Amino acid sequence: MIELRGVSKTVESGGRPLTILHALDLSIPSGQFVAIVGPSGSGKSTLLGLLAGLDAPSTGQIVIDGTDITQLGEDQLAKLRSEKIGFVFQFFHLVPSLTAFENILVPMEIARRRDAVPRARQLLDEVGLSDRGHHYPSQLSGGEQQRVAIARALANDPPIVLADEPTGNLDTSTGKHIIEILLEVRRIRRSTLVLVTHDHELAALADTRLVLRDGRPVTTPVEAVR
Ligand code: ADP
Ligand code: MG
């Protein structure tokens, strides 16, 4: 369960405070698929970064399975992130100097898993890249890089998967494949999936849709913001 209570984000912009996410309350039960949609600049990535503990809110509490992550120190937060959250970025964010296999190993080595090597093999297999483990990111297509990034996000079996426009940088058919993988992951692992997307057909498949505009939730139907 993820609960947001009065979560907002204000940044400094040109020497003035600018609120990019207004106080938001949100409950996401475990196993739910939530789609976040809204125009560019509406605060989607800001919200996802807050949910992931990658950024701190200006006000409010973010409670993940009973723990208010805004109260955690850096080490505790890093530990919680490594155990509970897998994050998939729009631009993959793989480490360029590491092979696909090594990229997947990283989070497991941080978590000191003994089964890291066989698990990395299994994860590569799960995303259909068993024969690409020795390739560097620059030797892989965008879709392949994103599959490696998904395998890396799943490395420690996180109950929560967050994805920020994971297909935003891919052609349509590759993007469809990536989404199929994410939905399959969610089905098999019963993980919570919070997905930022511009794809309204995809958003329609979600249990809940959150439409943001100018840092606030919009209550009009998803179709209205096309
Ligand atoms: P989205 O993901 O919906 O496109 P973002 O969450 O990335 O939107 O950004 C929301 C708004 O906040 C945008 O107008 C963006 O320019 C602004 N913004 C985000 N981070 C900062 C920051 N650190 N400083 C100033 N403005 C920011
Ligand atoms: Mg964004």
PDB file of C-alpha atoms and ligand atoms in Angstrom:
ATOM      1  CA  MET A   1       0.000   0.000   0.000  1.00  0.00           C
ATOM      2  CA  ILE A   2       1.247   3.441  -0.911  1.00  0.00           C
ATOM      3  CA  GLU A   3      -0.370   6.456   0.713  1.00  0.00           C
ATOM      4  CA  LEU A   4       0.254  10.096  -0.066  1.00  0.00           C
ATOM      5  CA  ARG A   5      -1.061  12.660   2.365  1.00  0.00           C
ATOM      6  CA  GLY A   6      -0.858  16.313   1.428  1.00  0.00           C
ATOM      7  CA  VAL A   7       2.192  15.707  -0.743  1.00  0.00           C
ATOM      8  CA  SER A   8       3.389  18.774  -2.619  1.00  0.00           C
ATOM      9  CA  LYS A   9       6.542  19.977  -4.297  1.00  0.00           C
ATOM     10  CA  THR A  10       7.721  23.560  -4.516  1.00  0.00           C
ATOM     11  CA  VAL A  11      10.986  24.477  -6.230  1.00  0.00           C
ATOM     12  CA  GLU A  12      12.940  27.685  -6.677  1.00  0.00           C
ATOM     13  CA  SER A  13      12.513  29.060 -10.139  1.00  0.00           C
ATOM     14  CA  GLY A  14      14.138  32.357 -11.102  1.00  0.00           C
ATOM     15  CA  GLY A  15      14.518  33.250  -7.422  1.00  0.00           C
ATOM     16  CA  ARG A  16      10.813  32.643  -6.768  1.00  0.00           C
ATOM     17  CA  PRO A  17       9.044  29.626  -5.269  1.00  0.00           C
ATOM     18  CA  LEU A  18       7.137  27.640  -7.879  1.00  0.00           C
ATOM     19  CA  THR A  19       4.721  24.889  -6.854  1.00  0.00           C
ATOM     20  CA  ILE A  20       4.996  22.116  -9.433  1.00  0.00           C
ATOM     21  CA  LEU A  21       2.850  19.627  -7.497  1.00  0.00           C
ATOM     22  CA  HIS A  22      -0.012  20.891  -5.343  1.00  0.00           C
ATOM     23  CA  ALA A  23      -1.033  19.075  -2.137  1.00  0.00           C
ATOM     24  CA  LEU A  24      -2.154  15.625  -3.234  1.00  0.00           C
ATOM     25  CA  ASP A  25      -3.809  12.757  -1.373  1.00  0.00           C
ATOM     26  CA  LEU A  26      -3.625   9.379  -3.021  1.00  0.00           C
ATOM     27  CA  SER A  27      -3.952   5.746  -1.936  1.00  0.00           C
ATOM     28  CA  ILE A  28      -2.609   2.939  -4.067  1.00  0.00           C
ATOM     29  CA  PRO A  29      -3.516  -0.523  -2.777  1.00  0.00           C
ATOM     30  CA  SER A  30      -0.939  -3.290  -3.288  1.00  0.00           C
ATOM     31  CA  GLY A  31      -1.152  -4.939  -6.683  1.00  0.00           C
ATOM     32  CA  GLN A  32      -2.941  -2.046  -8.352  1.00  0.00           C
ATOM     33  CA  PHE A  33      -2.106  -0.739 -11.784  1.00  0.00           C
ATOM     34  CA  VAL A  34      -2.249   3.050 -11.748  1.00  0.00           C
ATOM     35  CA  ALA A  35      -1.771   5.117 -14.891  1.00  0.00           C
ATOM     36  CA  ILE A  36      -0.650   8.729 -14.563  1.00  0.00           C
ATOM     37  CA  VAL A  37      -1.474  10.843 -17.578  1.00  0.00           C
ATOM     38  CA  GLY A  38      -1.424  14.532 -18.394  1.00  0.00           C
ATOM     39  CA  PRO A  39       0.284  17.013 -20.679  1.00  0.00           C
ATOM     40  CA  SER A  40       4.005  17.619 -20.632  1.00  0.00           C
ATOM     41  CA  GLY A  41       5.006  19.703 -17.607  1.00  0.00           C
ATOM     42  CA  SER A  42       1.974  18.679 -15.534  1.00  0.00           C
ATOM     43  CA  GLY A  43       4.051  17.131 -12.738  1.00  0.00           C
ATOM     44  CA  LYS A  44       3.981  13.433 -13.660  1.00  0.00           C
ATOM     45  CA  SER A  45       7.718  12.794 -13.310  1.00  0.00           C
ATOM     46  CA  THR A  46       7.825  14.910 -10.172  1.00  0.00           C
ATOM     47  CA  LEU A  47       5.154  12.718  -8.596  1.00  0.00           C
ATOM     48  CA  LEU A  48       6.843   9.484  -9.664  1.00  0.00           C
ATOM     49  CA  GLY A  49      10.204  10.679  -8.329  1.00  0.00           C
ATOM     50  CA  LEU A  50       8.563  11.429  -4.990  1.00  0.00           C
ATOM     51  CA  LEU A  51       6.891   7.993  -4.889  1.00  0.00           C
ATOM     52  CA  ALA A  52      10.273   6.409  -5.550  1.00  0.00           C
ATOM     53  CA  GLY A  53      11.978   8.380  -2.804  1.00  0.00           C
ATOM     54  CA  LEU A  54      14.325   9.817  -5.441  1.00  0.00           C
ATOM     55  CA  ASP A  55      13.204  13.296  -4.424  1.00  0.00           C
ATOM     56  CA  ALA A  56      11.779  14.703  -1.167  1.00  0.00           C
ATOM     57  CA  PRO A  57       8.372  16.423  -1.027  1.00  0.00           C
ATOM     58  CA  SER A  58       8.071  20.000   0.268  1.00  0.00           C
ATOM     59  CA  THR A  59       5.068  19.035   2.391  1.00  0.00           C
ATOM     60  CA  GLY A  60       3.216  15.883   3.327  1.00  0.00           C
ATOM     61  CA  GLN A  61       3.858  12.237   4.015  1.00  0.00           C
ATOM     62  CA  ILE A  62       4.542   9.321   1.700  1.00  0.00           C
ATOM     63  CA  VAL A  63       3.767   6.072   3.486  1.00  0.00           C
ATOM     64  CA  ILE A  64       4.890   2.824   1.882  1.00  0.00           C
ATOM     65  CA  ASP A  65       3.686  -0.326   3.661  1.00  0.00           C
ATOM     66  CA  GLY A  66       3.385   1.597   6.916  1.00  0.00           C
ATOM     67  CA  THR A  67       6.706   3.451   6.708  1.00  0.00           C
ATOM     68  CA  ASP A  68       6.718   7.207   6.187  1.00  0.00           C
ATOM     69  CA  ILE A  69       9.627   7.478   3.767  1.00  0.00           C
ATOM     70  CA  THR A  70       9.908  11.233   4.304  1.00  0.00           C
ATOM     71  CA  GLN A  71      11.157  10.461   7.835  1.00  0.00           C
ATOM     72  CA  LEU A  72      13.918   8.076   6.757  1.00  0.00           C
ATOM     73  CA  GLY A  73      17.618   8.885   6.699  1.00  0.00           C
ATOM     74  CA  GLU A  74      19.554   8.457   3.481  1.00  0.00           C
ATOM     75  CA  ASP A  75      20.752   4.910   4.231  1.00  0.00           C
ATOM     76  CA  GLN A  76      17.366   3.693   5.384  1.00  0.00           C
ATOM     77  CA  LEU A  77      15.732   5.227   2.333  1.00  0.00           C
ATOM     78  CA  ALA A  78      18.273   3.593   0.033  1.00  0.00           C
ATOM     79  CA  LYS A  79      17.570   0.249   1.695  1.00  0.00           C
ATOM     80  CA  LEU A  80      13.805   0.639   1.345  1.00  0.00           C
ATOM     81  CA  ARG A  81      14.206   1.633  -2.296  1.00  0.00           C
ATOM     82  CA  SER A  82      16.414  -1.333  -3.028  1.00  0.00           C
ATOM     83  CA  GLU A  83      13.951  -3.762  -1.411  1.00  0.00           C
ATOM     84  CA  LYS A  84      10.643  -2.326  -2.486  1.00  0.00           C
ATOM     85  CA  ILE A  85      10.945  -0.250  -5.625  1.00  0.00           C
ATOM     86  CA  GLY A  86      11.953  -0.919  -9.203  1.00  0.00           C
ATOM     87  CA  PHE A  87      12.184   2.166 -11.414  1.00  0.00           C
ATOM     88  CA  VAL A  88      12.104   2.215 -15.214  1.00  0.00           C
ATOM     89  CA  PHE A  89      13.179   5.480 -16.858  1.00  0.00           C
ATOM     90  CA  GLN A  90      12.232   6.927 -20.233  1.00  0.00           C
ATOM     91  CA  PHE A  91      15.880   7.074 -21.311  1.00  0.00           C
ATOM     92  CA  PHE A  92      16.827   3.680 -19.838  1.00  0.00           C
ATOM     93  CA  HIS A  93      19.701   5.055 -17.688  1.00  0.00           C
ATOM     94  CA  LEU A  94      21.894   1.989 -18.084  1.00  0.00           C
ATOM     95  CA  VAL A  95      25.528   2.271 -17.034  1.00  0.00           C
ATOM     96  CA  PRO A  96      27.330   2.549 -20.399  1.00  0.00           C
ATOM     97  CA  SER A  97      30.580   0.968 -19.211  1.00  0.00           C
ATOM     98  CA  LEU A  98      28.826  -2.182 -17.990  1.00  0.00           C
ATOM     99  CA  THR A  99      27.398  -5.018 -20.091  1.00  0.00           C
ATOM    100  CA  ALA A 100      23.669  -5.815 -20.018  1.00  0.00           C
ATOM    101  CA  PHE A 101      24.389  -8.666 -17.606  1.00  0.00           C
ATOM    102  CA  GLU A 102      26.485  -6.444 -15.316  1.00  0.00           C
ATOM    103  CA  ASN A 103      23.840  -3.702 -15.332  1.00  0.00           C
ATOM    104  CA  ILE A 104      21.318  -6.237 -14.015  1.00  0.00           C
ATOM    105  CA  LEU A 105      23.792  -7.438 -11.384  1.00  0.00           C
ATOM    106  CA  VAL A 106      24.279  -3.963  -9.857  1.00  0.00           C
ATOM    107  CA  PRO A 107      21.173  -3.754  -7.638  1.00  0.00           C
ATOM    108  CA  MET A 108      21.647  -7.345  -6.510  1.00  0.00           C
ATOM    109  CA  GLU A 109      25.259  -6.711  -5.559  1.00  0.00           C
ATOM    110  CA  ILE A 110      24.192  -3.662  -3.572  1.00  0.00           C
ATOM    111  CA  ALA A 111      21.624  -5.859  -1.812  1.00  0.00           C
ATOM    112  CA  ARG A 112      24.348  -8.550  -1.373  1.00  0.00           C
ATOM    113  CA  ARG A 113      22.330 -11.309  -2.914  1.00  0.00           C
ATOM    114  CA  ARG A 114      24.190 -14.581  -3.150  1.00  0.00           C
ATOM    115  CA  ASP A 115      22.119 -15.719  -6.085  1.00  0.00           C
ATOM    116  CA  ALA A 116      22.910 -12.595  -8.136  1.00  0.00           C
ATOM    117  CA  VAL A 117      24.584 -14.362 -11.073  1.00  0.00           C
ATOM    118  CA  PRO A 118      21.999 -17.094 -11.736  1.00  0.00           C
ATOM    119  CA  ARG A 119      19.247 -14.572 -11.126  1.00  0.00           C
ATOM    120  CA  ALA A 120      20.685 -12.081 -13.615  1.00  0.00           C
ATOM    121  CA  ARG A 121      20.668 -14.905 -16.198  1.00  0.00           C
ATOM    122  CA  GLN A 122      17.074 -15.735 -15.379  1.00  0.00           C
ATOM    123  CA  LEU A 123      16.037 -12.070 -15.618  1.00  0.00           C
ATOM    124  CA  LEU A 124      17.735 -11.673 -18.995  1.00  0.00           C
ATOM    125  CA  ASP A 125      15.808 -14.725 -20.113  1.00  0.00           C
ATOM    126  CA  GLU A 126      12.567 -13.284 -18.756  1.00  0.00           C
ATOM    127  CA  VAL A 127      12.938 -10.192 -20.980  1.00  0.00           C
ATOM    128  CA  GLY A 128      14.005 -12.305 -23.960  1.00  0.00           C
ATOM    129  CA  LEU A 129      17.673 -11.276 -24.047  1.00  0.00           C
ATOM    130  CA  SER A 130      19.513 -14.425 -22.938  1.00  0.00           C
ATOM    131  CA  ASP A 131      21.951 -14.128 -25.816  1.00  0.00           C
ATOM    132  CA  ARG A 132      22.682 -10.413 -25.297  1.00  0.00           C
ATOM    133  CA  GLY A 133      24.114 -10.399 -21.784  1.00  0.00           C
ATOM    134  CA  HIS A 134      27.657  -9.612 -22.944  1.00  0.00           C
ATOM    135  CA  HIS A 135      26.595  -6.603 -25.022  1.00  0.00           C
ATOM    136  CA  TYR A 136      27.156  -3.035 -23.899  1.00  0.00           C
ATOM    137  CA  PRO A 137      24.201  -0.609 -23.961  1.00  0.00           C
ATOM    138  CA  SER A 138      25.624   1.132 -27.080  1.00  0.00           C
ATOM    139  CA  GLN A 139      25.452  -2.220 -28.886  1.00  0.00           C
ATOM    140  CA  LEU A 140      21.764  -2.652 -28.120  1.00  0.00           C
ATOM    141  CA  SER A 141      18.658  -1.110 -29.714  1.00  0.00           C
ATOM    142  CA  GLY A 142      16.447   1.215 -27.652  1.00  0.00           C
ATOM    143  CA  GLY A 143      13.904  -1.544 -27.064  1.00  0.00           C
ATOM    144  CA  GLU A 144      16.634  -3.949 -25.976  1.00  0.00           C
ATOM    145  CA  GLN A 145      18.115  -1.342 -23.627  1.00  0.00           C
ATOM    146  CA  GLN A 146      14.704  -0.802 -22.083  1.00  0.00           C
ATOM    147  CA  ARG A 147      14.289  -4.562 -21.611  1.00  0.00           C
ATOM    148  CA  VAL A 148      17.628  -4.644 -19.782  1.00  0.00           C
ATOM    149  CA  ALA A 149      16.440  -1.695 -17.673  1.00  0.00           C
ATOM    150  CA  ILE A 150      13.241  -3.586 -16.817  1.00  0.00           C
ATOM    151  CA  ALA A 151      15.262  -6.669 -15.832  1.00  0.00           C
ATOM    152  CA  ARG A 152      17.438  -4.430 -13.649  1.00  0.00           C
ATOM    153  CA  ALA A 153      14.351  -2.853 -12.045  1.00  0.00           C
ATOM    154  CA  LEU A 154      13.058  -6.342 -11.207  1.00  0.00           C
ATOM    155  CA  ALA A 155      16.365  -7.638  -9.880  1.00  0.00           C
ATOM    156  CA  ASN A 156      15.435  -7.549  -6.194  1.00  0.00           C
ATOM    157  CA  ASP A 157      11.837  -8.606  -6.829  1.00  0.00           C
ATOM    158  CA  PRO A 158      10.340  -5.270  -5.826  1.00  0.00           C
ATOM    159  CA  PRO A 159       6.645  -5.255  -4.865  1.00  0.00           C
ATOM    160  CA  ILE A 160       6.364  -1.819  -6.497  1.00  0.00           C
ATOM    161  CA  VAL A 161       7.335  -1.033 -10.096  1.00  0.00           C
ATOM    162  CA  LEU A 162       7.370   2.604 -11.222  1.00  0.00           C
ATOM    163  CA  ALA A 163       7.810   3.455 -14.895  1.00  0.00           C
ATOM    164  CA  ASP A 164       8.115   6.976 -16.297  1.00  0.00           C
ATOM    165  CA  GLU A 165       7.075   7.006 -19.957  1.00  0.00           C
ATOM    166  CA  PRO A 166       9.014   3.784 -20.560  1.00  0.00           C
ATOM    167  CA  THR A 167       8.024   3.759 -24.233  1.00  0.00           C
ATOM    168  CA  GLY A 168       8.424   7.502 -24.810  1.00  0.00           C
ATOM    169  CA  ASN A 169      11.699   7.006 -26.622  1.00  0.00           C
ATOM    170  CA  LEU A 170      10.744   3.932 -28.654  1.00  0.00           C
ATOM    171  CA  ASP A 171       8.867   3.282 -31.902  1.00  0.00           C
ATOM    172  CA  THR A 172       5.258   2.114 -31.576  1.00  0.00           C
ATOM    173  CA  SER A 173       5.715  -1.619 -32.023  1.00  0.00           C
ATOM    174  CA  THR A 174       8.778  -1.781 -29.753  1.00  0.00           C
ATOM    175  CA  GLY A 175       6.841   0.276 -27.206  1.00  0.00           C
ATOM    176  CA  LYS A 176       3.953  -2.201 -27.361  1.00  0.00           C
ATOM    177  CA  HIS A 177       6.343  -5.041 -26.622  1.00  0.00           C
ATOM    178  CA  ILE A 178       7.797  -3.183 -23.617  1.00  0.00           C
ATOM    179  CA  ILE A 179       4.295  -2.587 -22.257  1.00  0.00           C
ATOM    180  CA  GLU A 180       3.418  -6.272 -22.738  1.00  0.00           C
ATOM    181  CA  ILE A 181       6.476  -7.177 -20.687  1.00  0.00           C
ATOM    182  CA  LEU A 182       5.513  -4.725 -17.915  1.00  0.00           C
ATOM    183  CA  LEU A 183       1.911  -5.972 -17.788  1.00  0.00           C
ATOM    184  CA  GLU A 184       3.103  -9.587 -17.767  1.00  0.00           C
ATOM    185  CA  VAL A 185       5.510  -8.783 -14.933  1.00  0.00           C
ATOM    186  CA  ARG A 186       2.694  -7.247 -12.984  1.00  0.00           C
ATOM    187  CA  ARG A 187       0.395 -10.221 -13.636  1.00  0.00           C
ATOM    188  CA  ILE A 188       2.946 -12.857 -12.665  1.00  0.00           C
ATOM    189  CA  ARG A 189       4.531 -11.061  -9.717  1.00  0.00           C
ATOM    190  CA  ARG A 190       1.347  -9.307  -8.591  1.00  0.00           C
ATOM    191  CA  SER A 191       3.347  -6.134  -8.176  1.00  0.00           C
ATOM    192  CA  THR A 192       1.939  -2.657  -7.884  1.00  0.00           C
ATOM    193  CA  LEU A 193       2.536  -0.816 -11.164  1.00  0.00           C
ATOM    194  CA  VAL A 194       2.508   2.958 -11.452  1.00  0.00           C
ATOM    195  CA  LEU A 195       3.004   3.953 -15.055  1.00  0.00           C
ATOM    196  CA  VAL A 196       3.325   7.421 -16.546  1.00  0.00           C
ATOM    197  CA  THR A 197       2.101   7.285 -20.117  1.00  0.00           C
ATOM    198  CA  HIS A 198       0.717   9.351 -22.973  1.00  0.00           C
ATOM    199  CA  ASP A 199      -1.059   6.311 -24.354  1.00  0.00           C
ATOM    200  CA  HIS A 200      -4.738   6.597 -23.521  1.00  0.00           C
ATOM    201  CA  GLU A 201      -5.542   3.058 -24.674  1.00  0.00           C
ATOM    202  CA  LEU A 202      -2.962   1.805 -22.231  1.00  0.00           C
ATOM    203  CA  ALA A 203      -4.204   4.096 -19.463  1.00  0.00           C
ATOM    204  CA  ALA A 204      -7.682   2.659 -20.038  1.00  0.00           C
ATOM    205  CA  LEU A 205      -6.349  -0.766 -18.992  1.00  0.00           C
ATOM    206  CA  ALA A 206      -5.306   0.541 -15.573  1.00  0.00           C
ATOM    207  CA  ASP A 207      -7.329   0.015 -12.376  1.00  0.00           C
ATOM    208  CA  THR A 208      -7.014   3.735 -11.639  1.00  0.00           C
ATOM    209  CA  ARG A 209      -6.123   6.747 -13.747  1.00  0.00           C
ATOM    210  CA  LEU A 210      -4.695   9.918 -12.302  1.00  0.00           C
ATOM    211  CA  VAL A 211      -4.884  12.843 -14.687  1.00  0.00           C
ATOM    212  CA  LEU A 212      -2.606  15.736 -13.817  1.00  0.00           C
ATOM    213  CA  ARG A 213      -2.673  19.238 -15.174  1.00  0.00           C
ATOM    214  CA  ASP A 214      -0.525  22.086 -13.848  1.00  0.00           C
ATOM    215  CA  GLY A 215       0.430  19.956 -10.845  1.00  0.00           C
ATOM    216  CA  ARG A 216      -3.135  19.173  -9.824  1.00  0.00           C
ATOM    217  CA  PRO A 217      -5.392  16.184 -10.378  1.00  0.00           C
ATOM    218  CA  VAL A 218      -8.098  16.724 -12.960  1.00  0.00           C
ATOM    219  CA  THR A 219     -11.392  14.970 -12.489  1.00  0.00           C
ATOM    220  CA  THR A 220     -12.528  15.095 -16.108  1.00  0.00           C
ATOM    221  CA  PRO A 221     -12.402  11.810 -18.014  1.00  0.00           C
ATOM    222  CA  VAL A 222      -9.079  10.806 -19.499  1.00  0.00           C
ATOM    223  CA  GLU A 223     -10.458  11.355 -23.007  1.00  0.00           C
ATOM    224  CA  ALA A 224     -10.842  15.057 -22.253  1.00  0.00           C
ATOM    225  CA  VAL A 225      -7.083  15.679 -22.100  1.00  0.00           C
ATOM    226  CA  ARG A 226      -6.181  14.076 -25.387  1.00  0.00           C
TER     227      ARG A 226
HETATM  228  P1  ADP B   1       5.968  16.008 -16.603  1.00  0.00           P
HETATM  229  O1  ADP B   1       6.715  14.787 -16.214  1.00  0.00           O
HETATM  230  O2  ADP B   1       4.478  15.890 -16.409  1.00  0.00           O
HETATM  231  O3  ADP B   1       6.279  16.453 -17.994  1.00  0.00           O
HETATM  232  P2  ADP B   1       7.584  17.301 -14.573  1.00  0.00           P
HETATM  233  O4  ADP B   1       7.164  16.667 -13.305  1.00  0.00           O
HETATM  234  O5  ADP B   1       8.868  16.859 -15.159  1.00  0.00           O
HETATM  235  O6  ADP B   1       6.390  17.201 -15.640  1.00  0.00           O
HETATM  236  O7  ADP B   1       7.682  18.879 -14.349  1.00  0.00           O
HETATM  237  C1  ADP B   1       6.590  19.657 -13.922  1.00  0.00           C
HETATM  238  C2  ADP B   1       6.951  21.123 -14.036  1.00  0.00           C
HETATM  239  O8  ADP B   1       7.903  21.444 -13.062  1.00  0.00           O
HETATM  240  C3  ADP B   1       7.569  21.492 -15.371  1.00  0.00           C
HETATM  241  O9  ADP B   1       7.090  22.757 -15.719  1.00  0.00           O
HETATM  242  C4  ADP B   1       9.048  21.525 -15.082  1.00  0.00           C
HETATM  243  O10 ADP B   1       9.708  22.416 -15.929  1.00  0.00           O
HETATM  244  C5  ADP B   1       9.063  22.005 -13.656  1.00  0.00           C
HETATM  245  N1  ADP B   1      10.222  21.529 -12.872  1.00  0.00           N
HETATM  246  C6  ADP B   1      10.516  20.242 -12.569  1.00  0.00           C
HETATM  247  N2  ADP B   1      11.605  20.167 -11.788  1.00  0.00           N
HETATM  248  C7  ADP B   1      12.010  21.443 -11.588  1.00  0.00           C
HETATM  249  C8  ADP B   1      13.076  22.058 -10.862  1.00  0.00           C
HETATM  250  N3  ADP B   1      13.951  21.320 -10.165  1.00  0.00           N
HETATM  251  N4  ADP B   1      13.176  23.390 -10.898  1.00  0.00           N
HETATM  252  C9  ADP B   1      12.289  24.149 -11.570  1.00  0.00           C
HETATM  253  N5  ADP B   1      11.264  23.639 -12.254  1.00  0.00           N
HETATM  254  C10 ADP B   1      11.119  22.311 -12.280  1.00  0.00           C
HETATM  255 MG    MG B   2       8.021  13.579 -17.307  1.00  0.00          MG
END
